[in-house]
PDB file of N, CA and C in Angstrom:
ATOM      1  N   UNK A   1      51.764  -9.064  -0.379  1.00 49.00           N
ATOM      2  CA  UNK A   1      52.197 -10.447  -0.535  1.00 49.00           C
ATOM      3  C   UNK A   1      52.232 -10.804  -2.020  1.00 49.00           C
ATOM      4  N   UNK A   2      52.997 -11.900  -2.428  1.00 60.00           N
ATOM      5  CA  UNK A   2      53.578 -12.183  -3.816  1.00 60.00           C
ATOM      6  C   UNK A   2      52.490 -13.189  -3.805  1.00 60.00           C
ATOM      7  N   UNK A   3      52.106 -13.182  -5.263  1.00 78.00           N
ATOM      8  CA  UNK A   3      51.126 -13.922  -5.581  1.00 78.00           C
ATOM      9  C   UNK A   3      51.694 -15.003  -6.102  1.00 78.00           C
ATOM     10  N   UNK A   4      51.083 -16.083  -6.744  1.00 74.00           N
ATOM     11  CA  UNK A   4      51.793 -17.694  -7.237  1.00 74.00           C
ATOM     12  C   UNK A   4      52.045 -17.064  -8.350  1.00 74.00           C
ATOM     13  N   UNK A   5      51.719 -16.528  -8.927  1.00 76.00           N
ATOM     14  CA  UNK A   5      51.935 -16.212 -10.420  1.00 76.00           C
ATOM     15  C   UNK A   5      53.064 -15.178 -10.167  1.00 76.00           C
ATOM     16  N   UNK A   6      53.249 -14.166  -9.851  1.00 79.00           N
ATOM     17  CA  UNK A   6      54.582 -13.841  -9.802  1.00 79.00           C
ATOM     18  C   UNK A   6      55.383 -14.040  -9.390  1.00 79.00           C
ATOM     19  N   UNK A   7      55.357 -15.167  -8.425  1.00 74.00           N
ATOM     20  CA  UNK A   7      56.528 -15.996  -7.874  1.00 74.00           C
ATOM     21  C   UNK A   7      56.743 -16.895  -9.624  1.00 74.00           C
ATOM     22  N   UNK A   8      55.951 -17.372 -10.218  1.00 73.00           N
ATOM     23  CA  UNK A   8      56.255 -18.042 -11.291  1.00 73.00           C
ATOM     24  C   UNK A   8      56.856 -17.426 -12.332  1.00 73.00           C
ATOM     25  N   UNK A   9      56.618 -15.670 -11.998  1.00 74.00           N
ATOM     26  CA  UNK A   9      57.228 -15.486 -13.090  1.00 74.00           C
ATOM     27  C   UNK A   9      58.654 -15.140 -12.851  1.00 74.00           C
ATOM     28  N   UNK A  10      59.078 -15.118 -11.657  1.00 72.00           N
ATOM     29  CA  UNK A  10      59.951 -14.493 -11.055  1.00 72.00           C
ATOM     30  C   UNK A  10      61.147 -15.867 -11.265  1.00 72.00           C
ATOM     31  N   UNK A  11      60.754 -17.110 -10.867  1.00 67.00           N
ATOM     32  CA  UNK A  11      61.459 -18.167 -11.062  1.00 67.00           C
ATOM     33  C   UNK A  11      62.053 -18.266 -12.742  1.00 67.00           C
ATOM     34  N   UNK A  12      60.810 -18.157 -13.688  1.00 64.00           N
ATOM     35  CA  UNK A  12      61.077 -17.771 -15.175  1.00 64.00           C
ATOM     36  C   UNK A  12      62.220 -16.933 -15.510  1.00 64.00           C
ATOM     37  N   UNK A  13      62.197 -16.022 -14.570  1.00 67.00           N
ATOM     38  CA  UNK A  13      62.929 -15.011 -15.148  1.00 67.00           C
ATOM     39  C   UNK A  13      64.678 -15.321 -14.583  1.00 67.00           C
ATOM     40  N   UNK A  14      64.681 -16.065 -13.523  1.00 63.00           N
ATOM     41  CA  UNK A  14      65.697 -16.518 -12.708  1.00 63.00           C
ATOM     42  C   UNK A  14      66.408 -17.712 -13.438  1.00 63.00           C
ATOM     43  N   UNK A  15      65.187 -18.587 -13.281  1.00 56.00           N
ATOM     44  CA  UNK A  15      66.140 -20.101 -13.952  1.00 56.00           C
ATOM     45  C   UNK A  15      65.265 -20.047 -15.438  1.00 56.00           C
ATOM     46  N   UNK A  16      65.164 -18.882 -16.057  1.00 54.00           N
ATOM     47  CA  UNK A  16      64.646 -19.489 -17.688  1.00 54.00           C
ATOM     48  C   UNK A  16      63.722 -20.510 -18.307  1.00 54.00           C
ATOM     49  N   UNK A  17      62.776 -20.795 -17.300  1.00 55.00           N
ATOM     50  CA  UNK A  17      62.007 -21.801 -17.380  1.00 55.00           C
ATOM     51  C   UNK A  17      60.867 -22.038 -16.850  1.00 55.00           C
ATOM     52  N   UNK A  18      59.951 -22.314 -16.440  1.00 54.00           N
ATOM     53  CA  UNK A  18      59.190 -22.742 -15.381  1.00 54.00           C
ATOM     54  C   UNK A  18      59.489 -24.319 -15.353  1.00 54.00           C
ATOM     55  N   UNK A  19      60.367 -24.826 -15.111  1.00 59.00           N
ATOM     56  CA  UNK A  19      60.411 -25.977 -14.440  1.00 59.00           C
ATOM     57  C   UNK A  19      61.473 -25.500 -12.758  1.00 59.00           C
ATOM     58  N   UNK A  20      61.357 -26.381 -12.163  1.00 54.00           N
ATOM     59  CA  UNK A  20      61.469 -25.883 -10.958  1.00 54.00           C
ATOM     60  C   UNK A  20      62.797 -26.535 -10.745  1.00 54.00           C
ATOM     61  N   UNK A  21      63.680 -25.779 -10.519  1.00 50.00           N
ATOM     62  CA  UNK A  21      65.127 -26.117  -9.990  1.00 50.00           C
ATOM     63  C   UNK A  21      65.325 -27.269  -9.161  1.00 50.00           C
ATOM     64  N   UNK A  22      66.789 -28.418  -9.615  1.00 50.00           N
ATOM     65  CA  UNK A  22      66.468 -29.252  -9.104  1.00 50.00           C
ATOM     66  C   UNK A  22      68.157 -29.088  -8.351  1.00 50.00           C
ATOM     67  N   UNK A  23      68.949 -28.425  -9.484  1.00 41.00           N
ATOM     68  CA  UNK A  23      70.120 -28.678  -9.171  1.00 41.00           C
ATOM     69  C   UNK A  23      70.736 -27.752  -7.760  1.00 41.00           C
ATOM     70  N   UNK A  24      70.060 -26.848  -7.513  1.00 52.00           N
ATOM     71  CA  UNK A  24      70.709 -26.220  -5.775  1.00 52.00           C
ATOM     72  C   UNK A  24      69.420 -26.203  -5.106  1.00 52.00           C
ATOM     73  N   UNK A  25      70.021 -26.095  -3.875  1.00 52.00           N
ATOM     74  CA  UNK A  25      68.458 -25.800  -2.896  1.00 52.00           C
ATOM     75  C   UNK A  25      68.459 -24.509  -2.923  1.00 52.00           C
ATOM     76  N   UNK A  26      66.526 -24.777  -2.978  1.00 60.00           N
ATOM     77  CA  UNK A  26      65.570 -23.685  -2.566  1.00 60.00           C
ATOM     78  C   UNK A  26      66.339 -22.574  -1.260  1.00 60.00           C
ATOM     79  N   UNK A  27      66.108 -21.382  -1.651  1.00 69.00           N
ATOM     80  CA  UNK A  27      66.246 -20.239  -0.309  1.00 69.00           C
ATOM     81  C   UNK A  27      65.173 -20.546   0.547  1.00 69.00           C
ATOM     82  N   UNK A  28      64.337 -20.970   0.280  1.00 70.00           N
ATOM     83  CA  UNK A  28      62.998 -20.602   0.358  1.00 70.00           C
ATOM     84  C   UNK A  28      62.159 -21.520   0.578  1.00 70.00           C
ATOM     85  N   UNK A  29      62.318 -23.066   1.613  1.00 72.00           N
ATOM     86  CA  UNK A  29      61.786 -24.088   1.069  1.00 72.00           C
ATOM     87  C   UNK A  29      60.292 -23.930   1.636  1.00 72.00           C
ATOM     88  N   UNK A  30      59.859 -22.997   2.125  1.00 74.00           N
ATOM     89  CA  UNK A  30      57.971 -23.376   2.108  1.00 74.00           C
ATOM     90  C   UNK A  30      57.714 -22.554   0.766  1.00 74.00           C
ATOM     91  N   UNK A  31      58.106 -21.359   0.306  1.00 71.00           N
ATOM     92  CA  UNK A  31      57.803 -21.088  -1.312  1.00 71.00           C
ATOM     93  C   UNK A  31      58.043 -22.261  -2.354  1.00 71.00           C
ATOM     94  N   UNK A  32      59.034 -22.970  -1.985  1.00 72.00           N
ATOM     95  CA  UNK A  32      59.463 -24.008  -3.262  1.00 72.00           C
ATOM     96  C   UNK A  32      58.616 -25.057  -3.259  1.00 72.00           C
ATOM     97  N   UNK A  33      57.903 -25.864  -2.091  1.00 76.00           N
ATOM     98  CA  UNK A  33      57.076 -26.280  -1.872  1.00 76.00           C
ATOM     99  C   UNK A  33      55.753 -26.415  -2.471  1.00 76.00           C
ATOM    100  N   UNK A  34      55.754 -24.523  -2.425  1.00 76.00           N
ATOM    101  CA  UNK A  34      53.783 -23.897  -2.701  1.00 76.00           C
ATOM    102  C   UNK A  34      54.203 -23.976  -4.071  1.00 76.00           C
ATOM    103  N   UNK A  35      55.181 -23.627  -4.741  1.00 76.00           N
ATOM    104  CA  UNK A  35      55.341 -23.409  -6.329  1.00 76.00           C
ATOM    105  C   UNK A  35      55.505 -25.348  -6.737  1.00 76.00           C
ATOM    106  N   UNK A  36      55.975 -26.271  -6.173  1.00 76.00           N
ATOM    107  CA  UNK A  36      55.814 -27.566  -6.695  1.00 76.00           C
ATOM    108  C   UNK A  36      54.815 -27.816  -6.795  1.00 76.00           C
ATOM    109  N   UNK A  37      53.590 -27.891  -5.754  1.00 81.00           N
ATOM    110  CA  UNK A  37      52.123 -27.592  -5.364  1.00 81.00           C
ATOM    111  C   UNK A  37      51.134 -27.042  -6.478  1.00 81.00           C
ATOM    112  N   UNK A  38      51.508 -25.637  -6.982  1.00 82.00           N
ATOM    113  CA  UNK A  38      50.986 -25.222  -7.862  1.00 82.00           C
ATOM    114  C   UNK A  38      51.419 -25.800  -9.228  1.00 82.00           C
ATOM    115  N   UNK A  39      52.486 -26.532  -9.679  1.00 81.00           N
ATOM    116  CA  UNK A  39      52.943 -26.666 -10.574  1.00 81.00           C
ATOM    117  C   UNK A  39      52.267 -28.078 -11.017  1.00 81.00           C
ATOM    118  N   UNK A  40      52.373 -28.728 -10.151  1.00 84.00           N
ATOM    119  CA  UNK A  40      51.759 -29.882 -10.355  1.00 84.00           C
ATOM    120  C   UNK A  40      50.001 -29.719 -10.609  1.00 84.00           C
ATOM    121  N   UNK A  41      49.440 -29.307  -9.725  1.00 88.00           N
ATOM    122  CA  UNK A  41      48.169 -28.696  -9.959  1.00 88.00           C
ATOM    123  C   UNK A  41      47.969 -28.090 -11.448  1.00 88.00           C
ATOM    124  N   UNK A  42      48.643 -26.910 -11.855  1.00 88.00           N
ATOM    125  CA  UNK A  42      48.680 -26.557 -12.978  1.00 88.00           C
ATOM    126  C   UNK A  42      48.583 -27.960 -13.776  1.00 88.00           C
ATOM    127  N   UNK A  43      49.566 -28.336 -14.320  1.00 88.00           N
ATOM    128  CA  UNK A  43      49.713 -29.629 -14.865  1.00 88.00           C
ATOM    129  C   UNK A  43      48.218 -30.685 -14.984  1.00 88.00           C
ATOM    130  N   UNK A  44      48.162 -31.193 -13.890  1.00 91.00           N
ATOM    131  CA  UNK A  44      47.103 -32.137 -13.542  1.00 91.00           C
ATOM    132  C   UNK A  44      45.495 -31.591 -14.446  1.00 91.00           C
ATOM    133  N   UNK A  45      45.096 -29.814 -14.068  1.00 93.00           N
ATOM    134  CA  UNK A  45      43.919 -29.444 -14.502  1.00 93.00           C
ATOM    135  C   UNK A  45      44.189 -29.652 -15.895  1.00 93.00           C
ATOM    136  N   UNK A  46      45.380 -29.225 -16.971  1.00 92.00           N
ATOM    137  CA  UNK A  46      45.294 -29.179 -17.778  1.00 92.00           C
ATOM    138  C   UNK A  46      45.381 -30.519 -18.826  1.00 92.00           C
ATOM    139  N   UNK A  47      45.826 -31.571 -18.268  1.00 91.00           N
ATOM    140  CA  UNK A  47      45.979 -33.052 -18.455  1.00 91.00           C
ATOM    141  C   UNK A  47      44.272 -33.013 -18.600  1.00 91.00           C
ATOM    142  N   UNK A  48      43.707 -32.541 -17.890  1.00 94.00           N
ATOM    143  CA  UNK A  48      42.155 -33.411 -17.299  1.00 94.00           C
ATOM    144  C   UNK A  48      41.216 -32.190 -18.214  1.00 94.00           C
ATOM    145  N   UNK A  49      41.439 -31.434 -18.670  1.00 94.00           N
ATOM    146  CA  UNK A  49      40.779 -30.505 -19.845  1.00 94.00           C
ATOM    147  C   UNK A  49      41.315 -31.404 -21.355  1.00 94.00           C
ATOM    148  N   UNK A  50      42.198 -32.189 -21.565  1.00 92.00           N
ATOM    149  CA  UNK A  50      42.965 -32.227 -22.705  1.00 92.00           C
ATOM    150  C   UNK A  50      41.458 -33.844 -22.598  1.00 92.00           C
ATOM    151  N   UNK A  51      41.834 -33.963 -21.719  1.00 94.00           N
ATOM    152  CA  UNK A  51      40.929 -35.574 -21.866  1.00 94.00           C
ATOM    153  C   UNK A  51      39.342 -35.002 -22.059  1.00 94.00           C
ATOM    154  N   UNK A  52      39.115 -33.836 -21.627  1.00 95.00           N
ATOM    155  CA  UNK A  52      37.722 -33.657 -21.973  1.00 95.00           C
ATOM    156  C   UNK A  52      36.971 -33.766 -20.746  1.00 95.00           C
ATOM    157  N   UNK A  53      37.848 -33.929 -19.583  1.00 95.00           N
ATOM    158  CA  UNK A  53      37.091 -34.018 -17.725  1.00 95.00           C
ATOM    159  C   UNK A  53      37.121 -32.723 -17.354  1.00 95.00           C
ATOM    160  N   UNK A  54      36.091 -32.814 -16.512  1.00 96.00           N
ATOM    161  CA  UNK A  54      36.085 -31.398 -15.872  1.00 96.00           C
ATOM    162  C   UNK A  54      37.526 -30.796 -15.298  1.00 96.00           C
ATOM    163  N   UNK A  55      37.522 -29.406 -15.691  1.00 96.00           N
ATOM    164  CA  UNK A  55      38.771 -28.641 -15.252  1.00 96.00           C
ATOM    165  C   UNK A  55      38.738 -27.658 -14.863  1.00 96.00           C
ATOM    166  N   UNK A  56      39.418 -27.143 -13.620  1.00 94.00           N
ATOM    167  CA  UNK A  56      39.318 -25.676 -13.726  1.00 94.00           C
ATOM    168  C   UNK A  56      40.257 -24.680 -14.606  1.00 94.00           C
ATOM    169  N   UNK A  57      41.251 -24.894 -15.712  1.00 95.00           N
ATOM    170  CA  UNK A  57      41.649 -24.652 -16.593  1.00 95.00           C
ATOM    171  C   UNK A  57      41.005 -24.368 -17.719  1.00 95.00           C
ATOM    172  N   UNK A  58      41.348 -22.782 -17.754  1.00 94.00           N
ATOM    173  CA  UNK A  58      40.600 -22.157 -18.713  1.00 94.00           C
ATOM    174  C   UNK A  58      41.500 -21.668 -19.802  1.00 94.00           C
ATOM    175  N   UNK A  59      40.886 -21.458 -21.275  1.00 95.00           N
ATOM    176  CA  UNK A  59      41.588 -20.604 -21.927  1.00 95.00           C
ATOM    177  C   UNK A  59      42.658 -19.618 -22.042  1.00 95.00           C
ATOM    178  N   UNK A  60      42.060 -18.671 -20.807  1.00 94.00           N
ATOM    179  CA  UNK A  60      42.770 -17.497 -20.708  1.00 94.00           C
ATOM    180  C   UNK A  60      43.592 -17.883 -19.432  1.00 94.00           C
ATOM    181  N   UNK A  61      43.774 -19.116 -18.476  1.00 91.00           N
ATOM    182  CA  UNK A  61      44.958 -19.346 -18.078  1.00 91.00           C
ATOM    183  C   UNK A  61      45.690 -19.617 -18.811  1.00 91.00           C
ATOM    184  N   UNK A  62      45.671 -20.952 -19.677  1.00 93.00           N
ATOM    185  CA  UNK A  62      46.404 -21.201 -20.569  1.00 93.00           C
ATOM    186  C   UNK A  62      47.564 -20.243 -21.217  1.00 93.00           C
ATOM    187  N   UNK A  63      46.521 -19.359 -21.674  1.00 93.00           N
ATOM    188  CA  UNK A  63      47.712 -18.129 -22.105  1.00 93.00           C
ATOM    189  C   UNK A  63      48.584 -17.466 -21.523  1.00 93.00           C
ATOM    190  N   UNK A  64      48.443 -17.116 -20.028  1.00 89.00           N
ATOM    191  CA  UNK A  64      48.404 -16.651 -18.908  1.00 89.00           C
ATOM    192  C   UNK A  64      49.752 -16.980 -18.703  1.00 89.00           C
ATOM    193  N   UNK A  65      50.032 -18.692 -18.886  1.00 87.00           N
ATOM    194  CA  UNK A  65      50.919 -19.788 -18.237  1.00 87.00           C
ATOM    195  C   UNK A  65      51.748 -19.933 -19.198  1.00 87.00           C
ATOM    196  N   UNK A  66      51.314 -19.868 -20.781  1.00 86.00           N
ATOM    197  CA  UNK A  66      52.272 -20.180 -21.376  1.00 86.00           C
ATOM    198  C   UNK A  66      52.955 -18.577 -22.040  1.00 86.00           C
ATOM    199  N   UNK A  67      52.803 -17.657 -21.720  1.00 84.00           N
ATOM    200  CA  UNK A  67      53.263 -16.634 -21.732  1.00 84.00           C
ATOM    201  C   UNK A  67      54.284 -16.248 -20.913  1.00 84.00           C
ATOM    202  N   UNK A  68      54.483 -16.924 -19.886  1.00 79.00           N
ATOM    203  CA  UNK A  68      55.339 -16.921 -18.824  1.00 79.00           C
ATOM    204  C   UNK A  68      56.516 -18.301 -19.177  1.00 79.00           C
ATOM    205  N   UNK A  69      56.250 -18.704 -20.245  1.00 77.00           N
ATOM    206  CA  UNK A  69      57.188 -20.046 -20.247  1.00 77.00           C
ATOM    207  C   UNK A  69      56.569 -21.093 -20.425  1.00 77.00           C
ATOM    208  N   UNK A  70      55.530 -21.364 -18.857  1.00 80.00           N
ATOM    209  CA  UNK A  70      55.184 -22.584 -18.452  1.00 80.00           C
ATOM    210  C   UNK A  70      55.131 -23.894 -19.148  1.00 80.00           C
ATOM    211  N   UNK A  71      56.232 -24.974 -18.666  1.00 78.00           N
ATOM    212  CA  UNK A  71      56.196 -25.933 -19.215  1.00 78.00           C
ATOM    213  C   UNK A  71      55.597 -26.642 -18.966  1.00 78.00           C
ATOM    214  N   UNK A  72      54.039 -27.428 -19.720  1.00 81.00           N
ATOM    215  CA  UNK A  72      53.382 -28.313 -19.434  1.00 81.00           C
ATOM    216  C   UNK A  72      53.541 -29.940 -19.312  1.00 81.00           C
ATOM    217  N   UNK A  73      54.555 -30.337 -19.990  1.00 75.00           N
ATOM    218  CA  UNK A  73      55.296 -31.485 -19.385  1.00 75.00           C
ATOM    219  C   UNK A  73      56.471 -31.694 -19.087  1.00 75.00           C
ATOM    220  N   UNK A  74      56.591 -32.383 -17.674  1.00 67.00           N
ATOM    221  CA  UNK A  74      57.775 -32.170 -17.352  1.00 67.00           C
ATOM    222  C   UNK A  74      59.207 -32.681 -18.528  1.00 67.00           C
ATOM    223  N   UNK A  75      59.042 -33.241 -19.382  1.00 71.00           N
ATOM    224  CA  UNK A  75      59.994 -33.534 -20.293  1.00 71.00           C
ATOM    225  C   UNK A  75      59.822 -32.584 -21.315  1.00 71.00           C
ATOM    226  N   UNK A  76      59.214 -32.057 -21.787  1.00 66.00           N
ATOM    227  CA  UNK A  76      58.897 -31.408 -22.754  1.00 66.00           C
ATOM    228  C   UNK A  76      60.346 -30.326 -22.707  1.00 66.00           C
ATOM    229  N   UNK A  77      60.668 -29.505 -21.510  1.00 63.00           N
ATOM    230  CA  UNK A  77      62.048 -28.654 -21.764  1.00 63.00           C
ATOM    231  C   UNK A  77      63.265 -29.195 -22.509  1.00 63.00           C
ATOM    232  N   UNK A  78      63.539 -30.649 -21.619  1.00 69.00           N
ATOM    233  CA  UNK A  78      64.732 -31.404 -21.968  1.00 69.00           C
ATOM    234  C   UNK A  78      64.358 -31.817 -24.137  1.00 69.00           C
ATOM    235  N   UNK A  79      63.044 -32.232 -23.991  1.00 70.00           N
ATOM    236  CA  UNK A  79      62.851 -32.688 -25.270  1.00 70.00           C
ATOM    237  C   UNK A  79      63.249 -31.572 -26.038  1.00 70.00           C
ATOM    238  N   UNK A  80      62.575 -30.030 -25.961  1.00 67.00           N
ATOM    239  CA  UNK A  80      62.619 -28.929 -26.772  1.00 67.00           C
ATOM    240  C   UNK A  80      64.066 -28.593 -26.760  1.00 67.00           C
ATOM    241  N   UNK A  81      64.915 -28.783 -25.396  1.00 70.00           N
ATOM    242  CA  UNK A  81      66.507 -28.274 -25.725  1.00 70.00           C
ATOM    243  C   UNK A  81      67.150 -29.172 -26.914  1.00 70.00           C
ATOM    244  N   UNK A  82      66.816 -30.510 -26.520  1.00 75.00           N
ATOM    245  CA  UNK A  82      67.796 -31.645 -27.509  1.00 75.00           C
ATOM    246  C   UNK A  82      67.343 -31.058 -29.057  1.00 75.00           C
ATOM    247  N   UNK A  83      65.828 -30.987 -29.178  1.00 76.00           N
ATOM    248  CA  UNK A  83      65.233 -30.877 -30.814  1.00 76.00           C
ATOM    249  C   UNK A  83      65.736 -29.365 -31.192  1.00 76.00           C
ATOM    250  N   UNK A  84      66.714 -28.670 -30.637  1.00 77.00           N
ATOM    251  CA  UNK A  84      67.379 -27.463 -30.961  1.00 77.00           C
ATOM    252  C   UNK A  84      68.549 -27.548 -30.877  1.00 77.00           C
ATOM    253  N   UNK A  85      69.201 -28.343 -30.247  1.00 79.00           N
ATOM    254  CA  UNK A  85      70.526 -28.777 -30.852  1.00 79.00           C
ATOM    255  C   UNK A  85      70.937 -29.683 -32.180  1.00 79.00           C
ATOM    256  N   UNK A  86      69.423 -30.647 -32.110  1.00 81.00           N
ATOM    257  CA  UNK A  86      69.791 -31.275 -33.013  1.00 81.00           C
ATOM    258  C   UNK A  86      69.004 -30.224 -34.458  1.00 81.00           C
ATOM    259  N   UNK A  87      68.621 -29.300 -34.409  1.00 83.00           N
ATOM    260  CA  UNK A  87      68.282 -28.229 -35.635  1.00 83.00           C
ATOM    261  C   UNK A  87      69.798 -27.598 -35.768  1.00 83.00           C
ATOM    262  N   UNK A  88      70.438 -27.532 -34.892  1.00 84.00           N
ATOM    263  CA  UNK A  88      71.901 -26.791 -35.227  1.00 84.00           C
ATOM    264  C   UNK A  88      72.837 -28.031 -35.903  1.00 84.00           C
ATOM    265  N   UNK A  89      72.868 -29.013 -35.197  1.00 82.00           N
ATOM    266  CA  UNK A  89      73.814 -30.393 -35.925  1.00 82.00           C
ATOM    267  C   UNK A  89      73.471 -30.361 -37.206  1.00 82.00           C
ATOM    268  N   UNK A  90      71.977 -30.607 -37.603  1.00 83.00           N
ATOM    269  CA  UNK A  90      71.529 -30.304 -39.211  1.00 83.00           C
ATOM    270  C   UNK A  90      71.753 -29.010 -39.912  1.00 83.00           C
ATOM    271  N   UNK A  91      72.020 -27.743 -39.394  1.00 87.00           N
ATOM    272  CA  UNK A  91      72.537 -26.571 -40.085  1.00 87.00           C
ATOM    273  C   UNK A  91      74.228 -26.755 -40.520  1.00 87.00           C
ATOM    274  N   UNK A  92      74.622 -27.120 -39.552  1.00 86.00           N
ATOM    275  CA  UNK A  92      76.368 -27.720 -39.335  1.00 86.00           C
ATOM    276  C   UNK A  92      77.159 -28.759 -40.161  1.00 86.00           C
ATOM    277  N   UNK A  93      76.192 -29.867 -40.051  1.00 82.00           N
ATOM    278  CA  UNK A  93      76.464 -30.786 -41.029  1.00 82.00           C
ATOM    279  C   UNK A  93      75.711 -31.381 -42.100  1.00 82.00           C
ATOM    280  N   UNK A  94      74.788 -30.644 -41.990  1.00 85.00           N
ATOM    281  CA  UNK A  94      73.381 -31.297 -43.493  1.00 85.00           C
ATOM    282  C   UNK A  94      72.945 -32.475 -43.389  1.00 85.00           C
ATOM    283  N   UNK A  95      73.218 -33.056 -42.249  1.00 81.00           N
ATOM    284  CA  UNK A  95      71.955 -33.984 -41.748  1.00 81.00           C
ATOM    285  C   UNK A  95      72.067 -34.586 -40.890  1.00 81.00           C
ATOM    286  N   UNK A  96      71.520 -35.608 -40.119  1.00 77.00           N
ATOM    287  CA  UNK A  96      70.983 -35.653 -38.828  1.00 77.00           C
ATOM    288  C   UNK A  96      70.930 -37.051 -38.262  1.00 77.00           C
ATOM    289  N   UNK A  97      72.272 -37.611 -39.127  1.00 77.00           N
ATOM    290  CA  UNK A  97      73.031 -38.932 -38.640  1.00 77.00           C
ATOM    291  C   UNK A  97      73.973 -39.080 -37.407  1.00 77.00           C
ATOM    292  N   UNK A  98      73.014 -39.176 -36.195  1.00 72.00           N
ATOM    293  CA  UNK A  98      73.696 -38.489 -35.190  1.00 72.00           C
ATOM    294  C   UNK A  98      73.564 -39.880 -34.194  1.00 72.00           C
ATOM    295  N   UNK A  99      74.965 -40.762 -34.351  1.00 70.00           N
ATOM    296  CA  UNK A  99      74.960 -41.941 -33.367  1.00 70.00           C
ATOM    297  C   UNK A  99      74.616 -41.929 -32.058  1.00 70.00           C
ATOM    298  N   UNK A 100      74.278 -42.651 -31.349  1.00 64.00           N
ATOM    299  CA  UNK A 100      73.489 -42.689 -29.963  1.00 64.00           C
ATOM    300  C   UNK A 100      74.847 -42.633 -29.002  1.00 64.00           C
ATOM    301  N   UNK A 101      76.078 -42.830 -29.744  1.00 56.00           N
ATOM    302  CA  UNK A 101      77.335 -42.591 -28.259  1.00 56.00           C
ATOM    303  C   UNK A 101      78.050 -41.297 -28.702  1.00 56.00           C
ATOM    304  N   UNK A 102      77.835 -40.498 -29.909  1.00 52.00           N
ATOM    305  CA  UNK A 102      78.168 -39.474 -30.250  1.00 52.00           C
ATOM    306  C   UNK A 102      77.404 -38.069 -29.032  1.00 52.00           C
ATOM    307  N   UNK A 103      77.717 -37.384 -28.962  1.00 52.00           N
ATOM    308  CA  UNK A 103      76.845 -36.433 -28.692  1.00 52.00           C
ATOM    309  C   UNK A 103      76.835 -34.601 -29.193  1.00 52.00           C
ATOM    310  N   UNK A 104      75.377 -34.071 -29.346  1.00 52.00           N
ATOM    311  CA  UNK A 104      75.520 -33.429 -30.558  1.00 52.00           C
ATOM    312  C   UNK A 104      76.506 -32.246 -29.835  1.00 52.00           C
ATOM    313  N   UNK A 105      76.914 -32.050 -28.493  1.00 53.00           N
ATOM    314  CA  UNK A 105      78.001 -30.964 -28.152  1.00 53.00           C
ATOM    315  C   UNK A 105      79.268 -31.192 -28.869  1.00 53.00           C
ATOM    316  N   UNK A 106      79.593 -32.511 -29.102  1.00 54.00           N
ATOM    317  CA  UNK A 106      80.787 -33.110 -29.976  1.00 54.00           C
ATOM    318  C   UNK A 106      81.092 -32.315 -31.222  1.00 54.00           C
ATOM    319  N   UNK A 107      82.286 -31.852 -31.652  1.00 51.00           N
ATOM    320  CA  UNK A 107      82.510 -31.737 -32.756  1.00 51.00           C
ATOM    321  C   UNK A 107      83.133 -32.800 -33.500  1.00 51.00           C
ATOM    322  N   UNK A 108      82.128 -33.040 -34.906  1.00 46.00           N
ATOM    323  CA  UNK A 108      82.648 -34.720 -35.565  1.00 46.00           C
ATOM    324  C   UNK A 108      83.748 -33.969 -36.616  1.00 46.00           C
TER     325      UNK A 108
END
């Protein structure tokens, strides 16, 4: 039997991420389920170590998780894609006057 963790890494390796696919359905919906389950869990222990509350999040998960990708907040992907486009808009055009109805896929 597949363990959570290589189902996690297996999703990583599938959709490039550990965030959990939103845009097609699951093959699989009691796996997609146990992996939302765990994901959130993940999440939650490590929220509650950051505050200094008891956790079962350890060090060497940590590494474990973020070696595999694992994104610890759910915005954090979308944030990290935009702050890499907008590092390319600033290679492109030398700086980073980038209007709010523009968008940086645009060529200005």
């Amino acid at each position: 039997m597949e363990s959570t963790l290589q189902r996690m890494k297996r999703l990583q390796r599938t959709h490039h991420g550990t965030t959990l696919p939103s845009l097609s359905p699951p093959r699989n919906m009691e796996e997609y389920k146990e992996l939302v389950r765990c994901f959130f869990a993940q999440r939650e222990q490590y929220a509650k170590r950051a505050k200094g509350e008891y956790s079962s999040m350890t060090d060497e998960r940590i590494t474990i998780l973020e070696d595999i990708g694992f994104i610890w907040g759910r915005n954090e992907e979308s944030w990290n894609i935009e702050f890499e486009e907008l590092k390319e808009y600033i290679h492109d055009h030398g700086d980073c006057f980038v209007f709010k109805e523009s968008s940086l896929d645009q060529e200005t």
